[in-house]
Amino acid sequence: MTSFGDLLGPPPTLLTGDDDAESELLNGAAPATVAAGSPTASIAWAHLAEAALEGVDAAAAGAGDVPPEVIAAYAYARTGYHRGLDQLRRHGWKGYGPVPWDHQQNQGFLRCVGALAKSAKFIGEEDEYLRCLDLLNDCDPKAAAEVGLV
């Protein structure tokens, strides 16, 4: 049985993460430095995307006054998302099935999906926002709340 109670579904995918990148971030290294040194580490891209979105006026961005930070966040999140997909596939994920939030090494990918959703919504890309929200809900029903989308 999977962690979400589906007897027929695939087992949860548990990423191994990037211990060096995670340690550097925990010890206060600049996320851009970590991303440059460990470009496959989704967690570094998540930090960059979330930092870019901090302080963005959601009302102004949603009304078409999109600050450059939103575009940067979109790019950072998209990079981390794709790097996370590569890792998930290497761990046997077939595009569906649980990717539990509670497994800390999965959080970089899931946070990137959340930041991608937020930045997509800011630039009016509603289809991408909804696709990201669906992906988060498919990966782990509590992930959207964990990344601040609900």
Coordinates of C-alpha atoms in Angstrom, one line a residue:
M1 CA 0.0 0.0 0.0
T2 CA 1.3 3.5 -0.8
S3 CA 1.5 6.2 1.8
F4 CA -1.8 7.6 0.4
G5 CA -3.8 4.4 0.8
D6 CA -3.8 3.3 -2.9
L7 CA -3.3 -0.4 -3.0
L8 CA -2.7 -0.5 -6.7
G9 CA -0.7 2.6 -7.2
P10 CA 3.1 2.8 -7.4
P11 CA 5.1 3.1 -4.2
P12 CA 6.2 6.6 -3.0
T13 CA 9.2 8.0 -4.8
L14 CA 11.9 9.1 -2.3
L15 CA 14.7 11.2 -3.7
T16 CA 18.2 11.0 -2.3
G17 CA 18.7 14.7 -2.5
D18 CA 22.0 16.5 -2.6
D19 CA 23.6 16.4 0.9
D20 CA 26.3 18.9 0.1
A21 CA 24.0 21.5 -1.4
E22 CA 21.5 21.1 1.5
S23 CA 24.3 21.4 4.1
E24 CA 25.7 24.5 2.4
L25 CA 22.2 26.1 2.4
L26 CA 21.7 25.2 6.1
N27 CA 25.1 26.8 6.9
G28 CA 24.1 30.1 5.3
A29 CA 25.7 29.8 1.8
A30 CA 24.2 32.0 -0.8
P31 CA 21.6 30.0 -2.9
A32 CA 23.1 31.3 -6.1
T33 CA 26.5 30.0 -5.2
V34 CA 25.0 26.7 -4.2
A35 CA 23.0 26.5 -7.5
A36 CA 26.1 27.3 -9.5
G37 CA 28.1 24.6 -7.7
S38 CA 25.3 22.0 -7.6
P39 CA 23.0 22.8 -10.6
T40 CA 21.1 19.6 -10.2
A41 CA 20.0 20.4 -6.6
S42 CA 16.3 21.5 -6.8
I43 CA 16.5 22.8 -3.3
A44 CA 19.0 25.6 -4.3
W45 CA 16.6 26.6 -7.2
A46 CA 13.7 26.6 -4.8
H47 CA 15.5 29.0 -2.4
L48 CA 16.3 31.3 -5.3
A49 CA 12.7 31.2 -6.6
E50 CA 11.1 31.8 -3.2
A51 CA 13.5 34.6 -2.4
A52 CA 12.7 36.3 -5.7
L53 CA 9.0 36.1 -4.9
E54 CA 9.4 37.5 -1.4
G55 CA 7.8 41.0 -1.2
V56 CA 6.2 40.8 -4.6
D57 CA 2.9 42.8 -4.6
A58 CA 0.5 40.0 -5.7
A59 CA -2.2 42.5 -6.6
A60 CA 0.0 44.6 -8.8
A61 CA 1.7 41.5 -10.4
G62 CA -1.7 40.0 -11.0
A63 CA -2.9 43.2 -12.6
G64 CA -0.2 43.1 -15.2
D65 CA 2.5 45.2 -13.4
V66 CA 4.9 42.2 -13.3
P67 CA 8.2 43.0 -11.6
P68 CA 11.4 41.4 -12.9
E69 CA 11.6 39.4 -9.7
V70 CA 8.6 37.4 -10.8
I71 CA 10.2 36.5 -14.2
A72 CA 13.4 35.5 -12.3
A73 CA 11.4 33.4 -9.9
Y74 CA 9.7 31.7 -12.9
A75 CA 13.0 30.9 -14.4
Y76 CA 14.5 29.6 -11.2
A77 CA 11.5 27.5 -10.4
R78 CA 11.3 26.1 -13.9
T79 CA 15.0 25.1 -13.7
G80 CA 14.5 23.4 -10.3
Y81 CA 11.4 21.7 -11.5
H82 CA 13.1 20.2 -14.5
R83 CA 16.1 19.1 -12.5
G84 CA 13.7 17.5 -10.0
L85 CA 11.9 15.7 -12.8
D86 CA 15.2 14.3 -14.0
Q87 CA 15.9 13.0 -10.4
L88 CA 12.4 11.6 -10.0
R89 CA 12.7 9.6 -13.3
R90 CA 16.1 8.3 -12.2
H91 CA 14.4 7.1 -9.0
G92 CA 11.8 5.2 -11.0
W93 CA 8.9 7.8 -11.1
K94 CA 6.8 7.4 -14.3
G95 CA 5.1 10.7 -14.2
Y96 CA 2.5 9.8 -11.5
G97 CA 2.4 8.4 -8.0
P98 CA 3.3 9.7 -4.6
V99 CA 6.2 12.1 -4.0
P100 CA 5.7 12.6 -0.2
W101 CA 6.3 16.1 1.2
D102 CA 7.4 14.5 4.5
H103 CA 10.5 13.1 2.8
Q104 CA 12.8 16.1 3.2
Q105 CA 14.7 15.4 0.0
N106 CA 11.5 15.6 -2.0
Q107 CA 10.8 19.2 -0.8
G108 CA 13.2 20.9 -3.2
F109 CA 11.3 19.6 -6.2
L110 CA 7.9 20.2 -4.6
R111 CA 8.9 23.8 -3.5
C112 CA 10.0 24.5 -7.1
V113 CA 6.6 23.3 -8.4
G114 CA 4.9 25.6 -5.8
A115 CA 7.1 28.6 -6.8
L116 CA 6.4 27.9 -10.5
A117 CA 2.7 27.9 -9.8
K118 CA 2.9 31.2 -8.0
S119 CA 5.0 32.9 -10.6
A120 CA 2.8 31.5 -13.4
K121 CA -0.3 32.9 -11.7
F122 CA 1.5 36.4 -11.4
I123 CA 2.1 36.5 -15.2
G124 CA -1.4 35.3 -16.1
E125 CA -0.4 31.8 -17.1
E126 CA -3.5 30.2 -15.6
D127 CA -3.1 26.8 -17.4
E128 CA 0.4 26.4 -16.0
Y129 CA -0.7 27.5 -12.5
L130 CA -3.5 24.8 -12.6
R131 CA -1.2 22.2 -14.0
C132 CA 1.3 22.8 -11.2
L133 CA -1.4 22.7 -8.6
D134 CA -2.6 19.4 -10.0
L135 CA 0.9 18.0 -9.9
L136 CA 1.4 19.0 -6.3
N137 CA -1.9 17.4 -5.4
D138 CA -1.0 14.3 -7.3
C139 CA 2.4 14.1 -5.6
D140 CA 1.1 14.7 -2.1
P141 CA -2.4 16.1 -1.2
K142 CA -0.8 18.3 1.5
A143 CA 2.0 19.7 -0.6
A144 CA 0.0 22.7 -2.0
A145 CA -0.7 23.9 1.6
E146 CA 3.0 23.3 2.6
V147 CA 4.2 25.7 -0.2
G148 CA 1.5 28.3 0.6
L149 CA -0.9 27.8 -2.3
V150 CA -4.0 27.0 -0.3

